[in-house]
Amino acid sequence: MVMETRTRLHPLSSKGLPAYPNGWYALAFTAELPPGSVLTRAFMGQDVVLFRTRSGVVSVIDPYCPHLGAHLGYASTVEGETIRCPFHYFCFDVNGVCVSTGYGTKPPPKAVVRAWPVREQNGLILVWYHAEGRVPDWDVPPLDAGGYSPLVWRAWELNSHPQETTENSVDIGHLSIVHHYDDVQMLSDLTCAGPCLTVRYAMFRPAPFAGLVRGTRSQFTIHVYGLGYSLVEVEIPRFNIQARLFVLPTPIDVERITLRIAVSTRIVRRPREVHPLLGLLPAGLTAPLLNRILPGAVLNGLAHDVQQDFEIWQHKVYFSPPILAEGDGPVGRYRYWAKQFYSDPMPPALE
Ligand code: FES
Ligand SMILES: [Fe+2]
């Protein structure tokens, strides 16, 4: 089923890849859009406007009011279950349909603004992009947030591409060179199932954890859904810590992405399992403190590591085929899997 043909088919990024792969992309975190609020985001070469109705429904719409063209991200307000344009008070529902005018007259039937397919789950507001306007044919699986902390996050704007940043998950070679991880082991072979790719590693991270403890051995299970959403389940057995990391590259335009990372940690009930010394204090005191600082500490570690990639990502190009070597990891299989997210055959890339 085709929703609507978009007009900007397959522009090329300077990386040599089609700029906008099909799939789900994060536009905001749930906590950034409380009921009654409006946000504007740059997405795929245009603005989109997010609003949340008073009852809590999220909508993502094109920015320009079909009446006389005001930008709905500026000076608009949420009125009940609609967004109200500031210019002549036309109101649009979550489907982008004009349901009233500021004059109390009948809304023009053609006064409709495009509403994007949207999902809100796992603390994220995700929007679906498809170059040919197809409706979603897969979803990011919902997670049970029970027993986990609220998300904390960081975001950067980078010259890069979702396929390039996501390729990090399978680029085993760079883990020791760029990130200085030791003893990187693949715990299971990469598996691909439709839009989902899964890979598991164990590694030793010599950098201090939470600014205190030097060196931690961690296990990572990375679930990649499309090129805009990766969930990394981390276990640090030594401290009995489990965390969920989200890595979320979203195209701004043909050259730039917003890279969001977010962390949620499993709530610690028995602090002595994290460190025996914590058992010397009453759990009623240490557990809340630990649960307050842990997500931020894990986020800082992730932010530290992901920033080590930035200079390389921002200046690299995409070679196809690449000249691979033993020790690279399953880069070729990742790239074959990634082809499904492009509507066109892959164009000839830089040789
Ligand atoms: S331009 Fe939006 S109501 Fe007139
Ligand atoms: Fe990396």
CSV table of C-alpha atoms and ligand atoms in Angstrom, one decimal:
chain,number,residue,atom,x,y,z
A,1,MET,CA,0.0,0.0,0.0
A,2,VAL,CA,1.4,3.4,-1.0
A,3,MET,CA,0.6,6.4,1.2
A,4,GLU,CA,1.9,9.2,-0.9
A,5,THR,CA,4.8,9.6,-3.3
A,6,ARG,CA,7.4,11.9,-1.8
A,7,THR,CA,9.0,14.3,-4.2
A,8,ARG,CA,12.7,14.0,-3.0
A,9,LEU,CA,13.6,10.6,-4.2
A,10,HIS,CA,17.0,9.2,-3.4
A,11,PRO,CA,19.3,12.2,-3.1
A,12,LEU,CA,22.9,11.1,-2.7
A,13,SER,CA,25.0,12.0,0.3
A,14,SER,CA,28.6,13.0,-0.1
A,15,LYS,CA,29.4,9.6,1.6
A,16,GLY,CA,28.3,8.0,-1.7
A,17,LEU,CA,25.2,6.5,-0.2
A,18,PRO,CA,21.5,7.4,-0.9
A,19,ALA,CA,21.0,9.9,1.9
A,20,TYR,CA,17.7,8.6,3.3
A,21,PRO,CA,17.3,4.9,4.1
A,22,ASN,CA,13.8,3.7,4.7
A,23,GLY,CA,12.9,2.9,8.3
A,24,TRP,CA,12.1,4.2,11.8
A,25,TYR,CA,14.0,7.2,13.1
A,26,ALA,CA,14.0,8.9,16.5
A,27,LEU,CA,12.9,12.6,16.5
A,28,ALA,CA,12.7,13.1,20.2
A,29,PHE,CA,12.5,11.5,23.6
A,30,THR,CA,9.1,11.1,25.2
A,31,ALA,CA,10.1,13.4,28.0
A,32,GLU,CA,10.9,16.2,25.6
A,33,LEU,CA,7.2,16.4,24.4
A,34,PRO,CA,4.8,16.8,27.4
A,35,PRO,CA,1.1,17.1,26.7
A,36,GLY,CA,0.2,20.4,25.1
A,37,SER,CA,3.7,21.0,23.7
A,38,VAL,CA,5.0,21.5,20.2
A,39,LEU,CA,8.5,20.8,18.8
A,40,THR,CA,10.1,21.4,15.4
A,41,ARG,CA,12.8,19.0,14.1
A,42,ALA,CA,14.9,19.1,10.9
A,43,PHE,CA,14.4,15.7,9.3
A,44,MET,CA,15.4,14.5,5.8
A,45,GLY,CA,15.9,17.9,4.3
A,46,GLN,CA,12.8,19.6,5.7
A,47,ASP,CA,11.2,20.6,9.0
A,48,VAL,CA,8.6,18.4,10.7
A,49,VAL,CA,6.4,19.5,13.6
A,50,LEU,CA,5.7,17.3,16.6
A,51,PHE,CA,2.9,17.9,19.0
A,52,ARG,CA,1.3,16.1,21.8
A,53,THR,CA,-2.4,16.5,22.4
A,54,ARG,CA,-3.9,17.2,25.9
A,55,SER,CA,-4.9,13.5,26.1
A,56,GLY,CA,-1.3,12.5,25.3
A,57,VAL,CA,-1.4,11.4,21.6
A,58,VAL,CA,1.7,12.3,19.6
A,59,SER,CA,1.5,13.5,16.0
A,60,VAL,CA,4.2,14.4,13.5
A,61,ILE,CA,3.1,16.6,10.6
A,62,ASP,CA,4.6,18.6,7.8
A,63,PRO,CA,5.4,22.2,8.9
A,64,TYR,CA,3.4,24.4,6.6
A,65,CYS,CA,-0.3,25.2,7.2
A,66,PRO,CA,-2.2,24.4,4.0
A,67,HIS,CA,-4.2,27.6,4.4
A,68,LEU,CA,-1.8,30.4,3.8
A,69,GLY,CA,1.5,28.7,4.7
A,70,ALA,CA,2.4,29.7,8.3
A,71,HIS,CA,4.9,27.4,9.9
A,72,LEU,CA,3.1,25.3,12.5
A,73,GLY,CA,6.2,25.0,14.7
A,74,TYR,CA,6.2,28.7,15.6
A,75,ALA,CA,3.7,30.4,17.9
A,76,SER,CA,1.2,27.5,17.4
A,77,THR,CA,-0.6,26.1,20.3
A,78,VAL,CA,-2.2,22.7,21.2
A,79,GLU,CA,-5.9,23.1,21.7
A,80,GLY,CA,-7.4,19.9,23.1
A,81,GLU,CA,-6.7,17.2,20.5
A,82,THR,CA,-5.5,19.6,17.8
A,83,ILE,CA,-2.7,21.9,16.9
A,84,ARG,CA,-3.8,25.5,16.2
A,85,CYS,CA,-2.1,27.6,13.5
A,86,PRO,CA,-1.2,31.0,14.9
A,87,PHE,CA,-2.1,32.9,11.7
A,88,HIS,CA,-5.9,32.3,11.3
A,89,TYR,CA,-6.5,29.7,14.0
A,90,PHE,CA,-7.2,26.8,11.7
A,91,CYS,CA,-6.9,23.6,13.9
A,92,PHE,CA,-5.6,20.3,12.7
A,93,ASP,CA,-6.1,16.9,14.3
A,94,VAL,CA,-3.4,14.2,14.8
A,95,ASN,CA,-4.1,13.0,11.3
A,96,GLY,CA,-3.4,16.4,9.9
A,97,VAL,CA,-7.0,17.1,9.0
A,98,CYS,CA,-8.3,20.7,9.5
A,99,VAL,CA,-11.3,20.4,11.9
A,100,SER,CA,-12.1,24.1,12.5
A,101,THR,CA,-11.2,27.6,11.4
A,102,GLY,CA,-10.7,30.7,13.4
A,103,TYR,CA,-13.8,32.2,11.8
A,104,GLY,CA,-16.1,29.4,12.9
A,105,THR,CA,-16.7,28.5,9.3
A,106,LYS,CA,-16.6,25.1,7.6
A,107,PRO,CA,-13.0,23.9,7.2
A,108,PRO,CA,-12.0,23.6,3.5
A,109,PRO,CA,-11.9,19.9,2.6
A,110,LYS,CA,-8.4,20.3,1.1
A,111,ALA,CA,-7.0,21.8,4.2
A,112,VAL,CA,-5.0,18.7,5.2
A,113,VAL,CA,-1.4,18.6,6.2
A,114,ARG,CA,0.6,15.4,5.8
A,115,ALA,CA,0.9,13.3,9.0
A,116,TRP,CA,3.8,11.0,9.2
A,117,PRO,CA,3.5,7.4,10.6
A,118,VAL,CA,4.6,7.7,14.2
A,119,ARG,CA,5.2,5.3,17.1
A,120,GLU,CA,6.0,6.2,20.7
A,121,GLN,CA,7.7,3.4,22.5
A,122,ASN,CA,10.7,2.7,24.7
A,123,GLY,CA,10.8,6.4,25.7
A,124,LEU,CA,11.2,7.5,22.1
A,125,ILE,CA,9.2,9.2,19.5
A,126,LEU,CA,9.9,7.4,16.2
A,127,VAL,CA,8.8,8.4,12.7
A,128,TRP,CA,8.7,6.2,9.6
A,129,TYR,CA,10.3,7.3,6.4
A,130,HIS,CA,9.9,5.5,3.1
A,131,ALA,CA,11.2,7.0,-0.1
A,132,GLU,CA,8.2,5.7,-2.1
A,133,GLY,CA,5.7,6.6,0.6
A,134,ARG,CA,5.0,3.1,1.7
A,135,VAL,CA,3.4,2.5,5.1
A,136,PRO,CA,5.4,0.7,7.8
A,137,ASP,CA,5.8,-3.0,7.2
A,138,TRP,CA,7.8,-3.7,10.3
A,139,ASP,CA,8.1,-2.2,13.8
A,140,VAL,CA,10.7,-1.7,16.5
A,141,PRO,CA,9.8,-4.1,19.3
A,142,PRO,CA,8.5,-2.6,22.5
A,143,LEU,CA,10.5,-3.1,25.7
A,144,ASP,CA,9.2,-3.7,29.2
A,145,ALA,CA,10.4,-0.7,31.1
A,146,GLY,CA,9.6,-2.4,34.4
A,147,GLY,CA,12.6,-2.5,36.7
A,148,TYR,CA,14.6,0.0,34.5
A,149,SER,CA,15.4,3.7,35.1
A,150,PRO,CA,14.0,6.5,33.0
A,151,LEU,CA,16.2,7.4,30.0
A,152,VAL,CA,19.0,9.8,30.1
A,153,TRP,CA,20.5,11.0,26.8
A,154,ARG,CA,22.9,13.1,24.8
A,155,ALA,CA,22.7,14.3,21.2
A,156,TRP,CA,25.1,15.7,18.6
A,157,GLU,CA,24.9,16.9,15.1
A,158,LEU,CA,27.4,15.2,12.8
A,159,ASN,CA,28.4,15.0,9.1
A,160,SER,CA,27.6,11.3,8.7
A,161,HIS,CA,25.1,8.8,7.6
A,162,PRO,CA,23.0,6.2,9.5
A,163,GLN,CA,24.5,3.3,7.6
A,164,GLU,CA,28.0,4.5,8.5
A,165,THR,CA,27.4,5.0,12.2
A,166,THR,CA,25.5,1.7,12.5
A,167,GLU,CA,28.3,-0.1,10.8
A,168,ASN,CA,30.3,0.4,14.0
A,169,SER,CA,28.3,-2.5,15.5
A,170,VAL,CA,30.0,-5.0,13.2
A,171,ASP,CA,33.4,-3.3,12.7
A,172,ILE,CA,35.2,-5.4,15.2
A,173,GLY,CA,38.6,-4.2,14.0
A,174,HIS,CA,38.1,-0.6,15.2
A,175,LEU,CA,36.9,-1.6,18.7
A,176,SER,CA,40.4,-2.2,19.9
A,177,ILE,CA,42.1,0.5,17.8
A,178,VAL,CA,39.7,3.4,18.2
A,179,HIS,CA,38.1,2.5,21.5
A,180,HIS,CA,41.0,0.6,23.1
A,181,TYR,CA,38.9,-2.3,24.1
A,182,ASP,CA,40.9,-5.5,24.9
A,183,ASP,CA,40.2,-9.1,24.3
A,184,VAL,CA,37.2,-8.5,22.0
A,185,GLN,CA,35.3,-11.8,21.4
A,186,MET,CA,32.3,-12.4,19.3
A,187,LEU,CA,30.0,-14.5,21.5
A,188,SER,CA,27.7,-15.6,18.7
A,189,ASP,CA,27.6,-15.2,14.9
A,190,LEU,CA,25.8,-12.3,13.4
A,191,THR,CA,22.2,-13.1,12.6
A,192,CYS,CA,19.9,-11.3,10.3
A,193,ALA,CA,16.1,-11.7,10.4
A,194,GLY,CA,14.4,-9.2,8.0
A,195,PRO,CA,15.0,-5.7,9.3
A,196,CYS,CA,16.7,-7.0,12.5
A,197,LEU,CA,20.4,-7.7,12.8
A,198,THR,CA,21.8,-9.1,16.0
A,199,VAL,CA,25.4,-9.6,17.2
A,200,ARG,CA,27.0,-10.4,20.6
A,201,TYR,CA,30.4,-9.5,21.9
A,202,ALA,CA,32.4,-9.6,25.1
A,203,MET,CA,35.2,-7.2,25.7
A,204,PHE,CA,37.4,-5.6,28.3
A,205,ARG,CA,37.1,-1.8,28.6
A,206,PRO,CA,40.2,-0.5,30.3
A,207,ALA,CA,38.8,3.1,30.7
A,208,PRO,CA,37.6,4.0,34.2
A,209,PHE,CA,34.0,3.2,34.9
A,210,ALA,CA,32.0,5.9,36.7
A,211,GLY,CA,35.3,7.7,37.2
A,212,LEU,CA,36.2,5.2,39.9
A,213,VAL,CA,36.9,1.6,38.9
A,214,ARG,CA,39.6,0.9,36.3
A,215,GLY,CA,38.6,-1.7,33.7
A,216,THR,CA,35.4,-3.6,33.3
A,217,ARG,CA,34.6,-6.7,31.3
A,218,SER,CA,31.3,-6.3,29.5
A,219,GLN,CA,29.0,-8.3,27.3
A,220,PHE,CA,27.0,-6.6,24.6
A,221,THR,CA,24.0,-7.9,22.6
A,222,ILE,CA,23.3,-5.4,19.8
A,223,HIS,CA,19.9,-5.5,18.1
A,224,VAL,CA,19.8,-3.3,15.1
A,225,TYR,CA,16.4,-2.5,13.6
A,226,GLY,CA,16.8,-0.7,10.3
A,227,LEU,CA,19.6,1.9,10.2
A,228,GLY,CA,18.1,4.4,12.6
A,229,TYR,CA,17.6,2.3,15.7
A,230,SER,CA,20.1,0.2,17.7
A,231,LEU,CA,19.4,-1.3,21.1
A,232,VAL,CA,22.5,-2.5,22.9
A,233,GLU,CA,21.9,-4.7,26.0
A,234,VAL,CA,25.0,-4.4,28.2
A,235,GLU,CA,25.9,-6.6,31.1
A,236,ILE,CA,28.8,-5.8,33.4
A,237,PRO,CA,29.0,-9.0,35.5
A,238,ARG,CA,31.6,-7.7,37.9
A,239,PHE,CA,29.1,-5.1,39.2
A,240,ASN,CA,26.0,-7.0,38.4
A,241,ILE,CA,24.9,-4.1,36.2
A,242,GLN,CA,22.6,-4.3,33.3
A,243,ALA,CA,21.9,-1.4,31.0
A,244,ARG,CA,20.1,-0.7,27.8
A,245,LEU,CA,21.8,1.7,25.4
A,246,PHE,CA,20.1,3.2,22.5
A,247,VAL,CA,22.0,4.5,19.5
A,248,LEU,CA,19.8,6.6,17.2
A,249,PRO,CA,21.1,8.3,14.0
A,250,THR,CA,18.5,10.5,12.3
A,251,PRO,CA,19.2,12.2,9.0
A,252,ILE,CA,18.8,16.0,9.1
A,253,ASP,CA,19.6,16.5,5.4
A,254,VAL,CA,21.8,14.8,2.8
A,255,GLU,CA,25.0,15.6,4.7
A,256,ARG,CA,24.1,15.6,8.4
A,257,ILE,CA,22.6,13.4,11.1
A,258,THR,CA,21.5,14.0,14.7
A,259,LEU,CA,23.1,11.2,16.7
A,260,ARG,CA,21.1,10.6,19.9
A,261,ILE,CA,22.3,8.1,22.5
A,262,ALA,CA,20.3,7.1,25.5
A,263,VAL,CA,20.7,4.9,28.6
A,264,SER,CA,18.4,3.1,30.9
A,265,THR,CA,19.9,1.0,33.7
A,266,ARG,CA,18.3,-1.9,35.6
A,267,ILE,CA,17.2,-0.6,39.0
A,268,VAL,CA,19.6,-1.9,41.7
A,269,ARG,CA,17.8,-3.3,44.7
A,270,ARG,CA,20.8,-4.8,46.6
A,271,PRO,CA,23.7,-2.4,46.3
A,272,ARG,CA,26.1,-5.0,47.8
A,273,GLU,CA,25.7,-6.9,44.6
A,274,VAL,CA,27.3,-3.9,42.8
A,275,HIS,CA,30.1,-3.6,45.2
A,276,PRO,CA,30.7,-5.4,48.6
A,277,LEU,CA,31.6,-2.2,50.3
A,278,LEU,CA,28.2,-0.8,49.6
A,279,GLY,CA,26.8,-3.6,51.7
A,280,LEU,CA,28.3,-1.9,54.7
A,281,LEU,CA,25.7,0.8,54.5
A,282,PRO,CA,21.9,0.4,54.7
A,283,ALA,CA,20.5,-0.5,51.3
A,284,GLY,CA,17.7,2.1,52.0
A,285,LEU,CA,20.3,4.8,51.8
A,286,THR,CA,22.6,3.5,49.1
A,287,ALA,CA,20.1,2.0,46.6
A,288,PRO,CA,18.3,5.3,45.8
A,289,LEU,CA,21.7,7.1,45.5
A,290,LEU,CA,23.1,4.4,43.2
A,291,ASN,CA,20.0,4.4,41.0
A,292,ARG,CA,20.2,8.1,40.7
A,293,ILE,CA,23.9,8.2,39.5
A,294,LEU,CA,24.1,4.9,37.6
A,295,PRO,CA,22.3,5.9,34.4
A,296,GLY,CA,24.4,9.1,34.1
A,297,ALA,CA,27.6,7.2,34.8
A,298,VAL,CA,26.9,4.7,32.0
A,299,LEU,CA,25.8,7.5,29.7
A,300,ASN,CA,29.1,9.3,30.3
A,301,GLY,CA,31.0,6.1,29.5
A,302,LEU,CA,29.0,5.6,26.3
A,303,ALA,CA,29.4,9.3,25.3
A,304,HIS,CA,33.1,9.1,25.9
A,305,ASP,CA,33.4,6.1,23.6
A,306,VAL,CA,31.1,7.1,20.8
A,307,GLN,CA,32.9,10.5,20.5
A,308,GLN,CA,36.1,8.6,19.7
A,309,ASP,CA,34.4,7.8,16.4
A,310,PHE,CA,33.3,11.3,15.5
A,311,GLU,CA,36.4,12.6,13.7
A,312,ILE,CA,36.6,9.5,11.5
A,313,TRP,CA,32.8,9.4,10.7
A,314,GLN,CA,32.7,13.1,9.8
A,315,HIS,CA,35.5,12.9,7.2
A,316,LYS,CA,35.3,9.4,5.8
A,317,VAL,CA,33.7,8.3,2.5
A,318,TYR,CA,31.8,5.1,1.7
A,319,PHE,CA,33.8,2.7,-0.5
A,320,SER,CA,31.9,-0.1,-2.2
A,321,PRO,CA,33.3,-2.7,-2.4
A,322,PRO,CA,35.6,-2.0,0.5
A,323,ILE,CA,39.0,-3.8,0.7
A,324,LEU,CA,38.5,-6.0,3.7
A,325,ALA,CA,41.0,-7.9,5.7
A,326,GLU,CA,41.0,-10.7,8.2
A,327,GLY,CA,40.0,-9.3,11.6
A,328,ASP,CA,37.5,-6.8,10.2
A,329,GLY,CA,34.3,-8.5,11.5
A,330,PRO,CA,31.2,-9.1,9.4
A,331,VAL,CA,31.2,-5.8,7.5
A,332,GLY,CA,30.3,-7.4,4.2
A,333,ARG,CA,27.3,-9.2,5.6
A,334,TYR,CA,26.1,-6.1,7.3
A,335,ARG,CA,26.3,-4.1,4.1
A,336,TYR,CA,24.4,-6.9,2.2
A,337,TRP,CA,21.7,-6.8,5.0
A,338,ALA,CA,21.5,-2.9,4.8
A,339,LYS,CA,20.6,-2.9,1.1
A,340,GLN,CA,17.0,-3.8,2.0
A,341,PHE,CA,16.5,-0.2,3.4
A,342,TYR,CA,17.0,1.5,0.0
A,343,SER,CA,14.3,1.8,-2.5
A,344,ASP,CA,16.7,2.1,-5.5
A,345,PRO,CA,19.5,-0.3,-6.3
A,346,MET,CA,22.6,0.9,-4.6
A,347,PRO,CA,24.3,3.5,-6.8
A,348,PRO,CA,27.9,3.1,-7.8
A,349,ALA,CA,29.8,4.3,-4.8
A,350,LEU,CA,33.2,6.0,-4.7
A,351,GLU,CA,35.9,3.6,-5.9
B,1,FES,S1,-2.0,30.1,7.6
B,1,FES,FE1,-2.6,28.7,9.1
B,1,FES,S2,-4.6,29.4,9.5
B,1,FES,FE2,-4.0,30.7,8.0
B,2,FE,FE,33.0,3.0,17.4
